[in-house]
Amino acid sequence: MDYQKFISAKSQQRNPSPIRALGKYMFEEGMISLGAGHPNPSTFPYAGMVLKLKNGEEIEVDSALFQRSLSYDLTSGLPQLNSWLRQLQTLEHNPPVDFTLSIGSGSQDILSKALEMFIEPGAALLVEDPTYAGILNFLKSQPCDLVGIATDAHGLIPEALEKILKNWPESNPTGKKDQPRPQVLYTIPCGGNPTGASATFERKQKIYEICRTYDILIVEDDPYYYLQFASPRIASYLSIDVDGRVLRFDSMSKILSSGVRLGWVTGPAALVERIDLHTMSTNLQPAGVSQVMAYELLNKWGHEGFFEHIRQVSNFYREKLEEFRKYLDKRMTGYAEWSIPECGMFVWLKLLGGVTDSFELIMNQALKKKVIAVPGMVFLPAGEKTPYIRLSFSNVSPENMNEALRRLAEVVQEEADRNGVAIQS
Ligand code: PMP
């Protein structure tokens, strides 16, 4: 593939940091460095690290590795962790074409860098409607227009994507007739945030083929991938990417810890290395101590141990959802409509009772009753009023599920009364 046309002028101006570019030679056998102005680690007060696991096990972090983690290191991450993750990608996704991997400070870090790389001022970018508010927030600060593609209980609708691309520029929701056809699709294929929706494999295949036809790059943001409740997991876009048009983002946030701030990008070298160029001029690298903390555990577990952990985590959320589902049925029937997700930690509810603006309702009525839900508006590319809200069941006890939904139903009932709408519960 020719990646040149996807890269913005801003990204093309990025060059390797002259000092960081030497970094990869630093750890070569026999190398004596008078180059990098690294602080001397002997002045750092930390002597070692022991990780205590909840099962009572302790892992003493290898002392040389720990010392290394205290210093500056490679932009693409600690090589041991990088290579462990590469093996994971091969085991799990078996990408059909050669790939490069780089670690970031959470997936948000590298995702925003990737999107920036593709945004030429005045460009249009394809996003799901609704989509992740954290990325919308970033994109709204960028010189681009967002083109929302309709979704349903199985995520992005291939026909809706095709219709927009085929009829461009007439289909452009901004009305700009001279705007080039979008070249990049940002999608959350599993347990989407905010809808909880997951694309079926057939849909992914259709969407991939459409992207081939119109030469679109796919930014696959998949932090909930390992929270799929059914087994085997639905295969990723990366796993069917015969062209090298997928840039895939994974995250430790939902499976090991969100505070370690570790995510990784997998895809064509020409794109991944460009993200590294960005990192070289911003946060320099992901945090060494976090990487060592993750690596020591992953290395001890091995990939099989990791998959076993994943089974436990996804079972945890599956059981939580089962509980939540009971209370949704009990409390929200007649007050809202929803689909039950097959992955992740969110349920997307359409409030009934004549609700047209969930933002107003949540901010003014629900908060007064001491219940929080996220108004759907914050996930909409065009930010219009909507009756939808996002609920998360990940961190709520059964008692609080019951009580929160009771309060929410009360809020909807009061709104229905104001609107003169009868609730059919
Ligand atoms: N993408 C999506 C869809 C998310 O929901 C999140 C976290 N809320 C992120 C990316 C960012 O995750 P991380 O913690 O890895 O930066």
Tab-separated table of N, CA, C and O in Angstrom, residues 347-424:
chain	number	residue	atom	x	y	z
A	347	VAL	N	-24.299	-0.406	28.674
A	347	VAL	CA	-25.594	-0.619	28.027
A	347	VAL	C	-26.097	0.757	27.579
A	347	VAL	O	-25.983	1.746	28.323
A	348	TRP	N	-26.619	0.804	26.372
A	348	TRP	CA	-27.072	2.053	25.749
A	348	TRP	C	-28.590	2.047	25.811
A	348	TRP	O	-29.224	1.153	25.251
A	349	LEU	N	-29.164	2.984	26.530
A	349	LEU	CA	-30.618	2.975	26.751
A	349	LEU	C	-31.285	4.138	26.037
A	349	LEU	O	-30.811	5.279	26.145
A	350	LYS	N	-32.392	3.854	25.391
A	350	LYS	CA	-33.213	4.937	24.836
A	350	LYS	C	-34.337	5.197	25.835
A	350	LYS	O	-35.156	4.303	26.102
A	351	LEU	N	-34.346	6.374	26.405
A	351	LEU	CA	-35.378	6.684	27.389
A	351	LEU	C	-36.700	6.950	26.682
A	351	LEU	O	-36.741	7.610	25.636
A	352	LEU	N	-37.782	6.431	27.262
A	352	LEU	CA	-39.126	6.627	26.687
A	352	LEU	C	-39.835	7.751	27.462
A	352	LEU	O	-39.168	8.597	28.040
A	353	GLY	N	-41.135	7.724	27.463
A	353	GLY	CA	-41.885	8.738	28.230
A	353	GLY	C	-41.789	10.125	27.606
A	353	GLY	O	-41.922	11.131	28.294
A	354	GLY	N	-41.493	10.182	26.320
A	354	GLY	CA	-41.425	11.486	25.650
A	354	GLY	C	-40.126	12.235	25.906
A	354	GLY	O	-40.028	13.428	25.611
A	355	VAL	N	-39.120	11.564	26.455
A	355	VAL	CA	-37.831	12.234	26.696
A	355	VAL	C	-37.188	12.552	25.346
A	355	VAL	O	-37.074	11.673	24.488
A	356	THR	N	-36.789	13.800	25.163
A	356	THR	CA	-36.096	14.154	23.915
A	356	THR	C	-34.665	14.597	24.201
A	356	THR	O	-33.812	14.508	23.335
A	357	ASP	N	-34.410	15.043	25.426
A	357	ASP	CA	-33.090	15.578	25.743
A	357	ASP	C	-32.600	14.971	27.066
A	357	ASP	O	-32.906	15.473	28.146
A	358	SER	N	-31.836	13.883	26.937
A	358	SER	CA	-31.391	13.200	28.164
A	358	SER	C	-30.362	14.048	28.922
A	358	SER	O	-30.196	13.887	30.121
A	359	PHE	N	-29.690	14.954	28.227
A	359	PHE	CA	-28.696	15.803	28.904
A	359	PHE	C	-29.405	16.634	29.973
A	359	PHE	O	-29.017	16.664	31.140
A	360	GLU	N	-30.470	17.274	29.550
A	360	GLU	CA	-31.241	18.127	30.449
A	360	GLU	C	-31.760	17.283	31.615
A	360	GLU	O	-31.662	17.669	32.783
A	361	LEU	N	-32.257	16.101	31.280
A	361	LEU	CA	-32.880	15.248	32.294
A	361	LEU	C	-31.857	14.743	33.323
A	361	LEU	O	-32.114	14.741	34.526
A	362	ILE	N	-30.704	14.331	32.822
A	362	ILE	CA	-29.687	13.800	33.740
A	362	ILE	C	-29.119	14.930	34.601
A	362	ILE	O	-29.045	14.812	35.829
A	363	MET	N	-28.779	16.047	33.968
A	363	MET	CA	-28.112	17.118	34.703
A	363	MET	C	-29.057	17.792	35.706
A	363	MET	O	-28.630	18.221	36.763
A	364	ASN	N	-30.340	17.875	35.336
A	364	ASN	CA	-31.251	18.596	36.241
A	364	ASN	C	-32.064	17.690	37.152
A	364	ASN	O	-32.276	18.025	38.304
A	365	GLN	N	-32.513	16.560	36.639
A	365	GLN	CA	-33.416	15.736	37.457
A	365	GLN	C	-32.695	14.549	38.113
A	365	GLN	O	-32.854	14.315	39.309
A	366	ALA	N	-31.902	13.833	37.323
A	366	ALA	CA	-31.291	12.611	37.873
A	366	ALA	C	-30.288	12.962	38.973
A	366	ALA	O	-30.263	12.306	40.029
A	367	LEU	N	-29.488	13.968	38.748
A	367	LEU	CA	-28.488	14.311	39.779
A	367	LEU	C	-29.164	14.684	41.090
A	367	LEU	O	-28.665	14.350	42.161
A	368	LYS	N	-30.305	15.355	40.990
A	368	LYS	CA	-31.049	15.715	42.221
A	368	LYS	C	-31.461	14.465	42.983
A	368	LYS	O	-31.532	14.451	44.195
A	369	LYS	N	-31.769	13.407	42.249
A	369	LYS	CA	-32.174	12.149	42.897
A	369	LYS	C	-30.975	11.271	43.201
A	369	LYS	O	-31.104	10.097	43.537
A	370	LYS	N	-29.804	11.802	42.990
A	370	LYS	CA	-28.553	11.095	43.290
A	370	LYS	C	-28.364	9.811	42.477
A	370	LYS	O	-28.106	8.733	43.016
A	371	VAL	N	-28.517	9.985	41.178
A	371	VAL	CA	-28.162	8.886	40.275
A	371	VAL	C	-27.487	9.508	39.043
A	371	VAL	O	-27.929	10.540	38.538
A	372	ILE	N	-26.379	8.862	38.651
A	372	ILE	CA	-25.614	9.387	37.513
A	372	ILE	C	-25.674	8.412	36.343
A	372	ILE	O	-25.509	7.207	36.518
A	373	ALA	N	-25.909	8.962	35.149
A	373	ALA	CA	-25.764	8.217	33.887
A	373	ALA	C	-25.165	9.228	32.926
A	373	ALA	O	-25.248	10.429	33.151
A	374	VAL	N	-24.542	8.732	31.845
A	374	VAL	CA	-23.922	9.696	30.929
A	374	VAL	C	-24.914	10.036	29.812
A	374	VAL	O	-25.389	9.135	29.112
A	375	PRO	N	-25.239	11.318	29.648
A	375	PRO	CA	-26.170	11.706	28.583
A	375	PRO	C	-25.606	11.352	27.215
A	375	PRO	O	-24.411	11.571	26.953
A	376	GLY	N	-26.451	10.803	26.347
A	376	GLY	CA	-26.001	10.317	25.040
A	376	GLY	C	-25.357	11.377	24.166
A	376	GLY	O	-24.479	11.076	23.352
A	377	MET	N	-25.770	12.612	24.346
A	377	MET	CA	-25.282	13.712	23.513
A	377	MET	C	-23.751	13.768	23.412
A	377	MET	O	-23.197	14.055	22.361
A	378	VAL	N	-23.082	13.431	24.503
A	378	VAL	CA	-21.615	13.579	24.509
A	378	VAL	C	-20.925	12.556	23.587
A	378	VAL	O	-19.745	12.681	23.317
A	379	PHE	N	-21.686	11.572	23.118
A	379	PHE	CA	-21.103	10.547	22.237
A	379	PHE	C	-21.461	10.772	20.767
A	379	PHE	O	-21.101	9.969	19.917
A	380	LEU	N	-22.232	11.820	20.496
A	380	LEU	CA	-22.716	12.017	19.124
A	380	LEU	C	-21.793	12.974	18.380
A	380	LEU	O	-21.522	14.079	18.864
A	381	PRO	N	-21.315	12.556	17.206
A	381	PRO	CA	-20.398	13.417	16.457
A	381	PRO	C	-20.970	14.817	16.221
A	381	PRO	O	-20.246	15.794	16.252
A	382	ALA	N	-22.300	14.899	16.007
A	382	ALA	CA	-22.887	16.220	15.751
A	382	ALA	C	-23.398	16.865	17.039
A	382	ALA	O	-23.869	18.005	17.024
A	383	GLY	N	-23.349	16.132	18.159
A	383	GLY	CA	-23.707	16.688	19.476
A	383	GLY	C	-25.159	17.121	19.606
A	383	GLY	O	-25.491	18.008	20.388
A	384	GLU	N	-26.074	16.478	18.860
A	384	GLU	CA	-27.483	16.894	18.925
A	384	GLU	C	-28.167	16.325	20.178
A	384	GLU	O	-27.658	15.408	20.813
A	385	LYS	N	-29.349	16.853	20.470
A	385	LYS	CA	-30.120	16.345	21.614
A	385	LYS	C	-30.554	14.911	21.326
A	385	LYS	O	-30.864	14.577	20.180
A	386	THR	N	-30.622	14.110	22.372
A	386	THR	CA	-30.981	12.704	22.167
A	386	THR	C	-31.621	12.131	23.433
A	386	THR	O	-31.285	12.568	24.542
A	387	PRO	N	-32.525	11.150	23.269
A	387	PRO	CA	-33.094	10.509	24.461
A	387	PRO	C	-32.190	9.402	25.025
A	387	PRO	O	-32.542	8.782	26.017
A	388	TYR	N	-31.045	9.133	24.400
A	388	TYR	CA	-30.199	8.006	24.831
A	388	TYR	C	-29.308	8.376	26.027
A	388	TYR	O	-28.914	9.532	26.188
A	389	ILE	N	-28.992	7.356	26.812
A	389	ILE	CA	-28.002	7.510	27.894
A	389	ILE	C	-27.109	6.261	27.914
A	389	ILE	O	-27.516	5.196	27.446
A	390	ARG	N	-25.918	6.422	28.473
A	390	ARG	CA	-25.021	5.270	28.636
A	390	ARG	C	-24.967	4.886	30.105
A	390	ARG	O	-24.727	5.716	30.967
A	391	LEU	N	-25.198	3.595	30.361
A	391	LEU	CA	-25.069	3.078	31.727
A	391	LEU	C	-23.918	2.084	31.767
A	391	LEU	O	-23.717	1.314	30.843
A	392	SER	N	-23.190	2.105	32.863
A	392	SER	CA	-22.121	1.127	33.034
A	392	SER	C	-22.402	0.277	34.267
A	392	SER	O	-22.746	0.799	35.323
A	393	PHE	N	-22.244	-1.035	34.090
A	393	PHE	CA	-22.537	-1.965	35.192
A	393	PHE	C	-21.253	-2.512	35.815
A	393	PHE	O	-21.289	-3.393	36.663
A	394	SER	N	-20.113	-1.995	35.407
A	394	SER	CA	-18.832	-2.616	35.758
A	394	SER	C	-18.504	-2.567	37.243
A	394	SER	O	-17.851	-3.445	37.782
A	395	ASN	N	-18.970	-1.528	37.904
A	395	ASN	CA	-18.446	-1.235	39.244
A	395	ASN	C	-19.557	-0.972	40.253
A	395	ASN	O	-19.375	-0.167	41.153
A	396	VAL	N	-20.699	-1.630	40.060
A	396	VAL	CA	-21.871	-1.317	40.886
A	396	VAL	C	-22.358	-2.599	41.579
A	396	VAL	O	-22.455	-3.648	40.940
A	397	SER	N	-22.670	-2.489	42.873
A	397	SER	CA	-23.161	-3.668	43.594
A	397	SER	C	-24.611	-3.934	43.176
A	397	SER	O	-25.300	-3.023	42.708
A	398	PRO	N	-25.102	-5.182	43.376
A	398	PRO	CA	-26.493	-5.476	43.013
A	398	PRO	C	-27.480	-4.525	43.711
A	398	PRO	O	-28.442	-4.058	43.088
A	399	GLU	N	-27.238	-4.209	44.965
A	399	GLU	CA	-28.151	-3.312	45.694
A	399	GLU	C	-28.201	-1.951	45.008
A	399	GLU	O	-29.260	-1.353	44.831
A	400	ASN	N	-26.995	-1.460	44.639
A	400	ASN	CA	-26.956	-0.144	43.991
A	400	ASN	C	-27.520	-0.166	42.575
A	400	ASN	O	-28.069	0.819	42.117
A	401	MET	N	-27.385	-1.322	41.882
A	401	MET	CA	-28.011	-1.433	40.555
A	401	MET	C	-29.515	-1.232	40.716
A	401	MET	O	-30.142	-0.430	40.011
A	402	ASN	N	-30.079	-1.966	41.665
A	402	ASN	CA	-31.511	-1.929	41.909
A	402	ASN	C	-31.963	-0.508	42.249
A	402	ASN	O	-32.888	0.037	41.655
A	403	GLU	N	-31.247	0.109	43.177
A	403	GLU	CA	-31.647	1.430	43.650
A	403	GLU	C	-31.428	2.502	42.579
A	403	GLU	O	-32.284	3.367	42.365
A	404	ALA	N	-30.287	2.434	41.873
A	404	ALA	CA	-30.003	3.450	40.851
A	404	ALA	C	-31.066	3.396	39.751
A	404	ALA	O	-31.564	4.436	39.310
A	405	LEU	N	-31.421	2.182	39.340
A	405	LEU	CA	-32.403	2.057	38.255
A	405	LEU	C	-33.798	2.448	38.746
A	405	LEU	O	-34.597	2.994	37.978
A	406	ARG	N	-34.075	2.198	40.020
A	406	ARG	CA	-35.363	2.651	40.577
A	406	ARG	C	-35.457	4.179	40.487
A	406	ARG	O	-36.456	4.740	40.041
A	407	ARG	N	-34.338	4.840	40.862
A	407	ARG	CA	-34.334	6.307	40.819
A	407	ARG	C	-34.459	6.818	39.390
A	407	ARG	O	-35.162	7.788	39.121
A	408	LEU	N	-33.752	6.140	38.478
A	408	LEU	CA	-33.780	6.556	37.070
A	408	LEU	C	-35.191	6.425	36.496
A	408	LEU	O	-35.689	7.315	35.792
A	409	ALA	N	-35.839	5.321	36.829
A	409	ALA	CA	-37.215	5.113	36.348
A	409	ALA	C	-38.124	6.224	36.888
A	409	ALA	O	-39.016	6.718	36.181
A	410	GLU	N	-37.870	6.621	38.121
A	410	GLU	CA	-38.677	7.683	38.724
A	410	GLU	C	-38.504	9.002	37.954
A	410	GLU	O	-39.471	9.711	37.689
A	411	VAL	N	-37.249	9.265	37.570
A	411	VAL	CA	-36.958	10.483	36.801
A	411	VAL	C	-37.719	10.446	35.475
A	411	VAL	O	-38.337	11.436	35.062
A	412	VAL	N	-37.703	9.285	34.818
A	412	VAL	CA	-38.398	9.167	33.525
A	412	VAL	C	-39.913	9.285	33.729
A	412	VAL	O	-40.614	9.948	32.946
A	413	GLN	N	-40.405	8.674	34.808
A	413	GLN	CA	-41.849	8.756	35.100
A	413	GLN	C	-42.285	10.214	35.259
A	413	GLN	O	-43.301	10.647	34.700
A	414	GLU	N	-41.495	10.975	36.005
A	414	GLU	CA	-41.848	12.382	36.235
A	414	GLU	C	-41.843	13.160	34.923
A	414	GLU	O	-42.700	14.003	34.681
A	415	GLU	N	-40.862	12.841	34.059
A	415	GLU	CA	-40.787	13.513	32.756
A	415	GLU	C	-41.986	13.115	31.895
A	415	GLU	O	-42.578	13.953	31.204
A	416	ALA	N	-42.331	11.832	31.954
A	416	ALA	CA	-43.495	11.354	31.185
A	416	ALA	C	-44.754	12.087	31.668
A	416	ALA	O	-45.595	12.491	30.852
A	417	ASP	N	-44.870	12.279	32.973
A	417	ASP	CA	-46.034	12.997	33.517
A	417	ASP	C	-46.065	14.430	32.988
A	417	ASP	O	-47.109	14.930	32.569
A	418	ARG	N	-44.886	15.052	32.973
A	418	ARG	CA	-44.818	16.429	32.445
A	418	ARG	C	-45.230	16.477	30.975
A	418	ARG	O	-45.854	17.426	30.516
A	419	ASN	N	-44.841	15.405	30.246
A	419	ASN	CA	-45.132	15.369	28.810
A	419	ASN	C	-46.533	14.819	28.511
A	419	ASN	O	-46.930	14.743	27.356
A	420	GLY	N	-47.222	14.378	29.545
A	420	GLY	CA	-48.551	13.777	29.345
A	420	GLY	C	-48.480	12.449	28.588
A	420	GLY	O	-49.369	12.103	27.830
A	421	VAL	N	-47.367	11.711	28.776
A	421	VAL	CA	-47.196	10.427	28.079
A	421	VAL	C	-47.412	9.290	29.085
A	421	VAL	O	-46.855	9.327	30.185
A	422	ALA	N	-48.188	8.284	28.692
A	422	ALA	CA	-48.424	7.149	29.599
A	422	ALA	C	-47.289	6.130	29.457
A	422	ALA	O	-46.875	5.819	28.341
A	423	ILE	N	-46.795	5.624	30.582
A	423	ILE	CA	-45.744	4.592	30.562
A	423	ILE	C	-46.404	3.221	30.517
A	423	ILE	O	-47.316	2.937	31.300
A	424	GLN	N	-45.963	2.377	29.590
A	424	GLN	CA	-46.518	1.009	29.471
A	424	GLN	C	-45.587	0.035	30.157
A	424	GLN	O	-44.765	-0.567	29.484
